[in-house]
Short mmCIF file of C-alpha atoms in Angstrom, two decimals:
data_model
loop_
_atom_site.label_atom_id
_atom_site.label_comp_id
_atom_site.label_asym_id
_atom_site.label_seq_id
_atom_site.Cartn_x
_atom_site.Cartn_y
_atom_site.Cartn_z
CA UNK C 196 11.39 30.19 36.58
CA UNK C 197 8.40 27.72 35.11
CA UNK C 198 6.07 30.22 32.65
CA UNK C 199 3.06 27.46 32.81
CA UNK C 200 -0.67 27.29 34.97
CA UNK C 201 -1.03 24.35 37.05
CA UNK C 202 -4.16 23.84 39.01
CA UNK C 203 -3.68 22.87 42.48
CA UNK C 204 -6.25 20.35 42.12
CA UNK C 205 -4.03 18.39 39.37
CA UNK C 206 -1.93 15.73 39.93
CA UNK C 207 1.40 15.65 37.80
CA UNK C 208 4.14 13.39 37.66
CA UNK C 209 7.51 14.79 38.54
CA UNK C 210 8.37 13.09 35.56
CA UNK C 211 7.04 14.59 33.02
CA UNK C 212 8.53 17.99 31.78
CA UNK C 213 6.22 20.51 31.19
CA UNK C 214 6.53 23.45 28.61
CA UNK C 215 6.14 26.90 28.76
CA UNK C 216 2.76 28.48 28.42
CA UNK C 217 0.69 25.22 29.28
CA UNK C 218 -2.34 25.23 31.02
CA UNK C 219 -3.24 22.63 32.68
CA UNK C 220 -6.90 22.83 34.45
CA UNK C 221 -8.72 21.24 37.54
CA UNK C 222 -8.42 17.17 39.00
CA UNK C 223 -6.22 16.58 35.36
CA UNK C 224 -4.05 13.01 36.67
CA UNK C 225 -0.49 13.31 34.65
CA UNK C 226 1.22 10.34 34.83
CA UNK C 227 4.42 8.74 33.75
CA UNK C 228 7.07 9.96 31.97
CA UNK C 229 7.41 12.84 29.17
CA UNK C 230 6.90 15.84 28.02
CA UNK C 231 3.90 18.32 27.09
CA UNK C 232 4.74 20.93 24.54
CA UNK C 233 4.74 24.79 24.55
CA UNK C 234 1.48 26.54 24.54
CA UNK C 235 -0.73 23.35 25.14
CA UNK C 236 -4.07 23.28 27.16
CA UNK C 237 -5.16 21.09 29.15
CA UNK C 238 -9.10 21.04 30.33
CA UNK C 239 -10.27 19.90 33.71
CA UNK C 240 -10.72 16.01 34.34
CA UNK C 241 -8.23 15.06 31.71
CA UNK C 242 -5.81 12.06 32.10
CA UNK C 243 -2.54 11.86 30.32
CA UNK C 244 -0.33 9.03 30.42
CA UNK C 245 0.08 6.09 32.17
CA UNK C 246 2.01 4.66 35.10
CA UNK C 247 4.90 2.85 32.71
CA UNK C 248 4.09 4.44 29.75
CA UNK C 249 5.92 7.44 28.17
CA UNK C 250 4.19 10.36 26.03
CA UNK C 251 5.79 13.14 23.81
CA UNK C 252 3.43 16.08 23.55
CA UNK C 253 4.33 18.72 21.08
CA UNK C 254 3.23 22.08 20.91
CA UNK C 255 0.05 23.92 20.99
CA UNK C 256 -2.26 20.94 21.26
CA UNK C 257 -6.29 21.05 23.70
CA UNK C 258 -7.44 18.00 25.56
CA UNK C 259 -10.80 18.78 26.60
CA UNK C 260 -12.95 17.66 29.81
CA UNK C 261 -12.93 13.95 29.88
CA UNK C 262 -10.27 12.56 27.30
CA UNK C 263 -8.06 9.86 28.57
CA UNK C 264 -4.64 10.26 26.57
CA UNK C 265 -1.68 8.06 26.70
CA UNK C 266 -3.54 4.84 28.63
CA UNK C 267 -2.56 1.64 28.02
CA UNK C 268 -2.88 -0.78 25.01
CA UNK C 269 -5.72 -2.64 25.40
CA UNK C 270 -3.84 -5.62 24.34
CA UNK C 271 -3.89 -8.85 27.14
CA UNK C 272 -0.13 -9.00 26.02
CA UNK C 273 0.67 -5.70 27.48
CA UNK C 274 2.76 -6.47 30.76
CA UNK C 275 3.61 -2.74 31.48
CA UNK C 276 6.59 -2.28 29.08
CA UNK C 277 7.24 1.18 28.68
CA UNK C 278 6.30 1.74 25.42
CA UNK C 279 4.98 5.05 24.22
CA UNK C 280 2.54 7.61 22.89
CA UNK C 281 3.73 10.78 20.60
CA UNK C 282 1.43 13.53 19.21
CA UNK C 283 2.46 16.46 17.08
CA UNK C 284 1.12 20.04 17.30
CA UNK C 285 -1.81 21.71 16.61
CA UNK C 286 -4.58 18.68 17.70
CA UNK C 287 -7.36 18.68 19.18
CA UNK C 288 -8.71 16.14 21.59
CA UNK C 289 -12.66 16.55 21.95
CA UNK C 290 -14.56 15.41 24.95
CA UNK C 291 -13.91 11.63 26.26
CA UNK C 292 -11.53 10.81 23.01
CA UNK C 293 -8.89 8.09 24.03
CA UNK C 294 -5.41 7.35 22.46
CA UNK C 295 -3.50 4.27 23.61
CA UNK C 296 0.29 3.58 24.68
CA UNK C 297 1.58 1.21 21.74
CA UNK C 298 2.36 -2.16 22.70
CA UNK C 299 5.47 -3.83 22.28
CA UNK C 300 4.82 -6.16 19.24
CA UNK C 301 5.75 -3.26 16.72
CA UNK C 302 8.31 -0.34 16.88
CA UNK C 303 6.76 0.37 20.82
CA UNK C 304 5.35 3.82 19.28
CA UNK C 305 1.89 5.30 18.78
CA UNK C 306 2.22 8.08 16.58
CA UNK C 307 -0.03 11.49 16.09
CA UNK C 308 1.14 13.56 13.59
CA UNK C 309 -0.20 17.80 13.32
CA UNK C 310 -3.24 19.69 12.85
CA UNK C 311 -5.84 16.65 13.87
CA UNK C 312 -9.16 17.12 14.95
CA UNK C 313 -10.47 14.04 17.05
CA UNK C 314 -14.16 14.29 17.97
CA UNK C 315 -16.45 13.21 21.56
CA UNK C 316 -15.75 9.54 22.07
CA UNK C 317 -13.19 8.80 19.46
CA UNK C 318 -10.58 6.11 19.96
CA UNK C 319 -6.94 5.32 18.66
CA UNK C 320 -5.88 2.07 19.50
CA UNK C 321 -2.48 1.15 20.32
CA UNK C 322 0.63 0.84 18.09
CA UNK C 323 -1.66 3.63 15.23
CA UNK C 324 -0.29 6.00 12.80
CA UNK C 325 -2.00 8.44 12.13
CA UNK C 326 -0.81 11.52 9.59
CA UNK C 327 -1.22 15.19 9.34
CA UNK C 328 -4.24 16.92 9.01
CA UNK C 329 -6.47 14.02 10.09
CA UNK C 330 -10.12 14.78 11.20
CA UNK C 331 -11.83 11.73 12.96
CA UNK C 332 -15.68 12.50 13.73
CA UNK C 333 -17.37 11.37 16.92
CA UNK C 334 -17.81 7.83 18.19
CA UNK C 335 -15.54 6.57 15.31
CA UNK C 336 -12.57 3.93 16.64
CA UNK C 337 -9.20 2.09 15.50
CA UNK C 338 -8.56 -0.80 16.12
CA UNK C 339 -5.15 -1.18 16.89
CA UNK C 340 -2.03 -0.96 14.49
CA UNK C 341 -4.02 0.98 11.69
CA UNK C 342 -2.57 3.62 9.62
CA UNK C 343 -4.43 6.83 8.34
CA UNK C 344 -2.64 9.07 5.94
CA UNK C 345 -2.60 12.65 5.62
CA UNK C 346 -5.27 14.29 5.08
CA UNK C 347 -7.76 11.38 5.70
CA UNK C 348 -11.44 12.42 6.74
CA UNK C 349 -13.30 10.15 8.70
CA UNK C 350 -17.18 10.37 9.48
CA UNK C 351 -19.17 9.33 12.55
CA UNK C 352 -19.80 5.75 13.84
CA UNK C 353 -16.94 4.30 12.10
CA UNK C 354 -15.00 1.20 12.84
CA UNK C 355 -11.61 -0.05 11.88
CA UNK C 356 -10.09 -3.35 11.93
CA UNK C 357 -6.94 -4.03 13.14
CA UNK C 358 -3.87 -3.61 10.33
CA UNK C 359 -6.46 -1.61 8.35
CA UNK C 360 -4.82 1.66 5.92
CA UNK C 361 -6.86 4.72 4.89
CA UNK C 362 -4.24 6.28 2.05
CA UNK C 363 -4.07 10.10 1.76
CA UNK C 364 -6.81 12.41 1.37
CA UNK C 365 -9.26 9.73 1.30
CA UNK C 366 -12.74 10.21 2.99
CA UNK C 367 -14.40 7.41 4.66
CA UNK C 368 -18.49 7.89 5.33
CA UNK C 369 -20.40 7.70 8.28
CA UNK C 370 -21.49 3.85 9.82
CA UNK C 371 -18.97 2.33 8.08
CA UNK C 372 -17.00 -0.81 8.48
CA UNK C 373 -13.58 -0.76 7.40
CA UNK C 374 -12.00 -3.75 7.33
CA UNK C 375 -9.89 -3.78 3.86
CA UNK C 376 -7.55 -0.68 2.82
CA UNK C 377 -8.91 2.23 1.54
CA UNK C 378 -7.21 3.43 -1.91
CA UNK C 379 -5.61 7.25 -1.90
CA UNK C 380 -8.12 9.65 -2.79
CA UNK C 381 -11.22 8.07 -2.67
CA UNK C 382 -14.09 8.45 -0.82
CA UNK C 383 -15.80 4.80 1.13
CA UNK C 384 -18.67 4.05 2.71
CA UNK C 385 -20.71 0.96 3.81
CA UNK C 386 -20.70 -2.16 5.39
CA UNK C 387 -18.40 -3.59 4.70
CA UNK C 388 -16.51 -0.16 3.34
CA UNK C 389 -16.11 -0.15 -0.11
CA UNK C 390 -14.47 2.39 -2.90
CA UNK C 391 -16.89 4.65 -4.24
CA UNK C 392 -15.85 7.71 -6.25
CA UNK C 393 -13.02 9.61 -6.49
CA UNK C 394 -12.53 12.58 -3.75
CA UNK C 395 -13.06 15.08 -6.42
CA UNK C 396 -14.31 17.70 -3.90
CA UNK C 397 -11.57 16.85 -1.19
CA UNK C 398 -8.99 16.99 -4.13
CA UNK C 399 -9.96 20.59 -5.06
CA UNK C 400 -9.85 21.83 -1.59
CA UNK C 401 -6.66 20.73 -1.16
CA UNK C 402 -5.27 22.68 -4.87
CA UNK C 403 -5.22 19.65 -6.77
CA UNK C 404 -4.97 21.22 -10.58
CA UNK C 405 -8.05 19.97 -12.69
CA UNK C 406 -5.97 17.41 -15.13
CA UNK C 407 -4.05 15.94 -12.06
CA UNK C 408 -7.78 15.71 -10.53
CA UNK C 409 -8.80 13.57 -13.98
CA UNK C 410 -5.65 12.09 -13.66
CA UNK C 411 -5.93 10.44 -10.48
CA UNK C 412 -10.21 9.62 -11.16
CA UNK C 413 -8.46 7.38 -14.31
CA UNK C 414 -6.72 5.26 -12.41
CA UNK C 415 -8.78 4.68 -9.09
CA UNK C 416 -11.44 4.13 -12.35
CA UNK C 417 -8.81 1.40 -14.06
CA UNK C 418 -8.64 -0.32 -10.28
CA UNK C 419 -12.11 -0.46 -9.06
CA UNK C 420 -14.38 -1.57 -12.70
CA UNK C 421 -13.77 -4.11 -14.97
CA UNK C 422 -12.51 -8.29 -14.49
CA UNK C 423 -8.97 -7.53 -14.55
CA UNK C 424 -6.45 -8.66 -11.83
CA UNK C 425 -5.14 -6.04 -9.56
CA UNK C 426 -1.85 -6.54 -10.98
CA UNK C 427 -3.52 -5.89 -14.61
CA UNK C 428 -4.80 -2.93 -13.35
CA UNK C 429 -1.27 -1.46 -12.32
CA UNK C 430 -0.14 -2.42 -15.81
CA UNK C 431 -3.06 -0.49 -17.32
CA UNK C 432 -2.38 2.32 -15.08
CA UNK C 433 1.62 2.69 -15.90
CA UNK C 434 0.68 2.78 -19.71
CA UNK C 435 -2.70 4.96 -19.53
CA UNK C 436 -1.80 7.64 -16.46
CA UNK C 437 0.03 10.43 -17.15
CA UNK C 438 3.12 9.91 -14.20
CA UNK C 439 3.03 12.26 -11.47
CA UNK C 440 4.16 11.70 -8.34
CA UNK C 441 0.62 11.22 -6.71
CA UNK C 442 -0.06 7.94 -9.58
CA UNK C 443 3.32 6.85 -8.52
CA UNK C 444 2.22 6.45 -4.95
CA UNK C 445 -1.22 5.44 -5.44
CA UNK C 446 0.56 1.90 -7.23
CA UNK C 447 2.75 2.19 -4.53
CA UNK C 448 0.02 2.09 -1.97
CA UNK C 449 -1.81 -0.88 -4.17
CA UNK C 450 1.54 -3.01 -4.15
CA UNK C 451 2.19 -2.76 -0.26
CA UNK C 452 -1.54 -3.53 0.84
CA UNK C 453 -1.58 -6.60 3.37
CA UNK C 454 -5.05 -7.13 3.91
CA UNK C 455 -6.17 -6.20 0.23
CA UNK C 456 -8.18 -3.03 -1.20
CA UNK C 457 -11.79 -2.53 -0.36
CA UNK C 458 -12.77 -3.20 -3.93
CA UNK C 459 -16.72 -3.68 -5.20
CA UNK C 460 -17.05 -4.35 -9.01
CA UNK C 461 -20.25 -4.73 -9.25
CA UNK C 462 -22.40 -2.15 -11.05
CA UNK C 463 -23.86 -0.67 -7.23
CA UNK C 464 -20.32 -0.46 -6.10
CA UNK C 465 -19.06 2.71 -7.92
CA UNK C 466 -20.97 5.76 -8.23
CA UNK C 467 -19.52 8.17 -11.20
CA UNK C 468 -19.75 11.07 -10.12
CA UNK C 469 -18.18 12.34 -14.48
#
């Protein structure tokens, strides 16, 4: 026998499996195909999925009053392909947020990973990835096929170009404009978004030892002052950083950026926060 709360006034797809111990409130529309995770609550007026699309809801997440999950792409090559939408456990979906279906020009998935916090009126556009522990402040939107590490915090007012990448534990300031990559670890702000200190604070909240935390502030240091090339940075880096496996992926993250890294060398752009 089903163990989950279903208003009468909601609509679900026979489709979609539904978990034990999920509530689902009043005049919620559940379309599609899928399933919603163990423990999950839904609030009243909520819409999840779409008529062709497919979502995989793990466990324990809360869409609240108004948030329109699973919709599709808004991408005018989008002909209804059923292409889908998958979200971890443990997120949170404030008031109004919106997640899109992927489309089918990448891997057909939009991906959500655990323990996010998405604020009133925030927006992942289709074909996203976005990591663990990811908390997205109101009003702030990707643009579609961006990527945001674990870890990543994100203020208010905040827009993303498309293809954009926020590396882990970075924080990104309120009314900015991101439309380069954001480096691993730092924190950006502006308009255009540019590197501008280390996450020193955001490092030690998340147990970074105090040399790694020096460490790290060397090398985003190395990348972001001076006339070098980017590729004379790395070189500087691999003889000047002690290795660790968080410098090894920071020059990963460097080598694989498409659209470049949201440098500013002159004197206004960095703020050292020594």
């Amino acid at each position: 026998m089903a163990n989950y709360k279903i208003h009468p006034s909601s609509v679900i797809s026979p489709d979609v499996h539904i978990a034990d111990d999920v509530e689902i409130g009043p005049y919620c529309l559940i379309q599609g195909k899928g399933f919603i995770g163990k423990g999950t609550f839904v609030e009243g007026h909520v819409t999840l999925g779409s008529r062709h699309g497919i979502i995989e809801i793990g466990e324990n997440n809360h869409f609240c009053p108004g948030a329109v999950i699973g919709g599709a792409p808004q991408d005018l090559s989008y002909k209804g392909e059923p292409t889908k939408l998958i979200i971890g456990n443990n997120n949170t979906f404030r008031e109004f947020s919106t997640a899109n279906l992927a489309t089918s020009k990448g891997d057909g998935k939009t991906e959500i990973g655990n323990n996010g916090y998405f604020m009133a009126y925030t927006h992942i556009g289709h074909d996203c990835k976005v990591g663990n522990n990811v908390t997205i402040a109101n009003n702030s939107h990707l643009g579609g096929h961006c990527e945001i590490e674990d870890g990543v915090t994100i203020g208010g007012v905040c827009a993303f170009n498309q293809f954009t990448k926020v590396g882990r534990g970075a924080f990104v300031a309120g009314s900015s404009i991101v439309n380069k990559d954001i480096l691993p670890f730092c924190r950006a702000q502006g308009t255009y978004a540019t590197i501008r200190a280390t996450n020193k604070i955001g490092l030690a909240r998340k147990g970074f030892p105090r040399e790694e935390i020096a460490n790290v502030h060397k090398a985003i240091r190395i990348i972001i002052m001076g006339s070098h090339t980017v590729e004379e940075g790395i070189e500087r880096i691999l003889n000047e950083c002690t290795m660790s496996p968080n410098i090894e992926y920071f020059v990963n993250f460097i080598r694989s950026s498409k659209r470049g890294i949201a440098v500013d060398r002159s004197p206004k752009g960095w703020q050292d926060d020594e």
